[in-house]
């Protein structure tokens, strides 16, 4: 497979390490009310779609960026890749 | 006389070779198969199951029959297709799958017993009695039904791998592939042309057609000259593209020196990983046969193969041959062979009313219904309108139409579709999006259509890449249809083979039908059709047609098969890549490796690292003796150990402390500059992940360590936390594991030793207390870092210097510390020292344990959020009662065995009464007996009590006493002094 | 100056070098390395007068060089300055950045061709899954090489540097030397 790295272009998937569902970015606040419940869902409940999936890949033999790769798990078609850091920052309201 | 005139062989050179010990000669340009035919050898092997005598059936990589053992000694290579083995001087080959000689195979008795070996036979017969399977049936079957044998020696040759990138990969160097490569290469695109043959041209080499009224080889020669002048085109002969993978990645094997006599100057084969923006599959087509009774006699082959042997290799399997066809293509073989002086006994054509295209007898509306000649064809039975007669001939060419080689287009589950006009499966629209198919592989089998479709496919592919190209002037070529009739097999009672390699007959397919194994997937598995090394290239479609006839459905309704990589067999050696033995995987060496080697250290592999395990001295006879000495020397004087392998991560930034606070279960932001703190990392699910130390060198600068084993994963985890979880924090990470040689200096004399190497640094307990750290210089100006941390329970430090000085620093410290008892120790003593001190390591941090079990439950701060903190408090984990304890045998002579499970002395030993297990054990020279660490339910309350360690695997049951895990200095006074 | 004697990453007292046909390999023990990372909100510095390259790039000038290693991260190279406090000097020139000493973290192997770019490209084809045709002078990347992670830098048409982890120096040297030797032995 080839992963379209947003900064480096197409790179062979062998350079990457796979983690899984990009929903991991939405880590609950451990100090908040109901944290136990929230963490149970966060740690154990994952979607495993046959189809388009957003997932985390680490460019280990590369620039050490975590990427969010949008991939169709049925066809292996890759629809895009973003720097996870950018996505996480945007989700936090663009805070820097 | 079976060597013909002409052909593409070099008669100026004679090559000598042997087959089954007998000597023959051939010429450059020959394959083993063609050279054998030219020497009048038709019998080349025995079949898989029935041991039927077999001859060569094809002239290419689809060969099911002529599999031989090539070469001798360690280079002996089983199951080599004689059709693909390029002849070289001194080649030696042997037939395989026989007991006795090829002419008289003792296991041919299987053929007589064939009624018992029908489809599903193994499944039904060898079920009972069960015990017989392993001892009797399986060895017997393996002996009888086998392919070639292995040399049982290590492969002496080198293999290699490599990576290629291109705009366009053209797979196949026949008419379509050549036209595609020419078109693309002229446009300036980066092009790779790969062909499995040793000579470019594909079927053009096998046909007598002219191109522009000249021999096809003239056009090919001109093309090759132009190719050589194009630096953007890489022509790869002897290269099989064997698999299509995601996103335009292809696997290919180049047989670099298989065609040379050993020993090889360079590598034998190279595995190429080709990344191509676009690909054109121009893999041609494989002819199919028409099953009839005893159609596996040596001398019976595909008509197109017969033409290849005659035109390209100047060889004929016999002086008098016949053709069995359902289309015009069979007549071409008759014409070409007749032109070479071979007598044509007749063309048996299933189509009524057809006429000869030359001077040869035609039996129109007829079929071949039987064949005689056990070791070589002698006679054919020709049947027309229920009347039969026998026809004498030494070989038969069968022309049953052509199956496009769709394999590489269906490796991604692309399903071929049935073309009723062509009577064959052609690639569908659901193949890989970056691949197009041209020429005979796309059902465009005439030379004209192949050339045109190849060039046009290249134009289209280049245009998708935004390149413009122009259609080259293509040569004038034949464009005749083959007028095929749908005639799939000859009805009859005798055994008619469909899949030669796996000995599957029409009867077997009928049996599968009868037993309701009708879907094509069931048919394959029940009969083993298409499951041999040739993947049924000459069998699958014919079998489908037979099944379709039985079910009364159409062929497309019956199904189709798709293919998996590899297209043809790939040697494991080449998949294994370039290196074997020591260099099979990379090895990491510590900075003191050379020094340790000079001391005679014994090394141990720890992941990729080679670490000194122990340093035996003269007179020491066992490893234990050495390790005991190293441990005692450390506790009595000072021991030195290279601990560079621990992962080191440099953490900087304004929020470095906050970042580490969230990463470690315990607080790190509150750590004072110049101090070190032990840190425990949890996984988000609340289990212990890794441990190490955090040293704060400045407000905004920490150096953290990880365990050796987890250095990579922990760094990845830290980057994950930094980039994905808390990108708002100002923190920067970089690994520095290899940059610093780090040496542990442990023992009561540690301070005294270090005082001799530091450049005037005050090491007193007040100036540099336990858990202090600093940057300093040693050995007259060498920059260094010093950490006062202890893994052994002794007064201990870890000193780090730039890696290049590690070797010299170790030597220096041993030298200047001689009077202090400075002793190097290895990983074994390191392990003993930490077990004696009760420090958790990999055995305890195995991913299944919690902070609480490790006795560190209170370390998990409730005042802050950290990875794993919330989940560590859930009921299932917080109610965990097992905790780390120390264990000693009641009888000091008894061993403590890691992995043993712990039970109350009087309890029945079963899962329900299991109280825990031993994680680490060693002999402690300090205690004077075996000791262990383990997790024990209510362990703290059981201290002082006895417990049973059960090791049922070895029938061991040892009485142990539960003690504190700190066998050495439980108050910790030593490390604080 | 310290009284300890350093050894090279390959364990020698002097750097190792070897030639195979047009290709020569040499251990570059004089190369100082220091990583530089931007802190939050920091603007990109011009350390030691060097314009830092963008993703996938390598630049040289004023006696130093730099290659991009990740977003906001570079590795600075100081030729012949391995024994100096290169990281400290860099930090003083880029005080708003995180700087980490890396000289001893790596082994640098410089590869030169005496026959133009083709031997360099041929070697790359055997070692790394990077398209040599698109990897001209000024390109640098981290990738895998025989299960090791390395930086590959195209310093010039006829020069390539491979920088790998110091502890893997022996395996890396073996991989490079073997590939170069095999290229020399390839049938014409």
Tab-separated table of C-alpha atoms in Angstrom, chain B residues 168 170 176 179-180 183-184 278-282 435-439 444 450-464 471:
chain	number	residue	atom	x	y	z
B	168	UNK	CA	4.435	2.539	-16.458
B	170	UNK	CA	4.513	-3.309	-18.918
B	176	UNK	CA	1.204	-6.075	-27.099
B	179	UNK	CA	4.097	-1.975	-28.641
B	180	UNK	CA	3.115	-0.566	-25.239
B	183	UNK	CA	4.914	3.922	-27.212
B	184	UNK	CA	5.525	4.819	-23.582
B	278	UNK	CA	0.232	2.599	-14.133
B	279	UNK	CA	0.607	-0.924	-15.439
B	280	UNK	CA	-0.321	-2.705	-18.614
B	281	UNK	CA	-0.897	-6.396	-18.353
B	282	UNK	CA	0.188	-7.958	-21.615
B	435	UNK	CA	-3.909	-1.523	-14.476
B	436	UNK	CA	-5.136	-1.968	-18.015
B	437	UNK	CA	-4.979	-5.132	-20.053
B	438	UNK	CA	-3.846	-5.451	-23.653
B	439	UNK	CA	-3.263	-8.068	-26.309
B	444	UNK	CA	-7.154	-9.448	-28.466
B	450	UNK	CA	-2.243	-7.222	-29.887
B	451	UNK	CA	0.093	-4.579	-31.319
B	452	UNK	CA	-2.661	-1.991	-31.595
B	453	UNK	CA	-4.186	-2.638	-28.198
B	454	UNK	CA	-0.760	-2.491	-26.565
B	455	UNK	CA	0.074	0.870	-28.078
B	456	UNK	CA	-3.370	2.256	-27.322
B	457	UNK	CA	-3.271	1.067	-23.745
B	458	UNK	CA	0.036	2.866	-23.328
B	459	UNK	CA	-1.401	6.067	-24.790
B	460	UNK	CA	-4.353	5.912	-22.428
B	461	UNK	CA	-2.195	5.193	-19.376
B	462	UNK	CA	0.176	8.044	-20.213
B	463	UNK	CA	-2.691	10.409	-20.766
B	464	UNK	CA	-3.993	9.564	-17.289
B	471	UNK	CA	1.093	6.151	-31.634
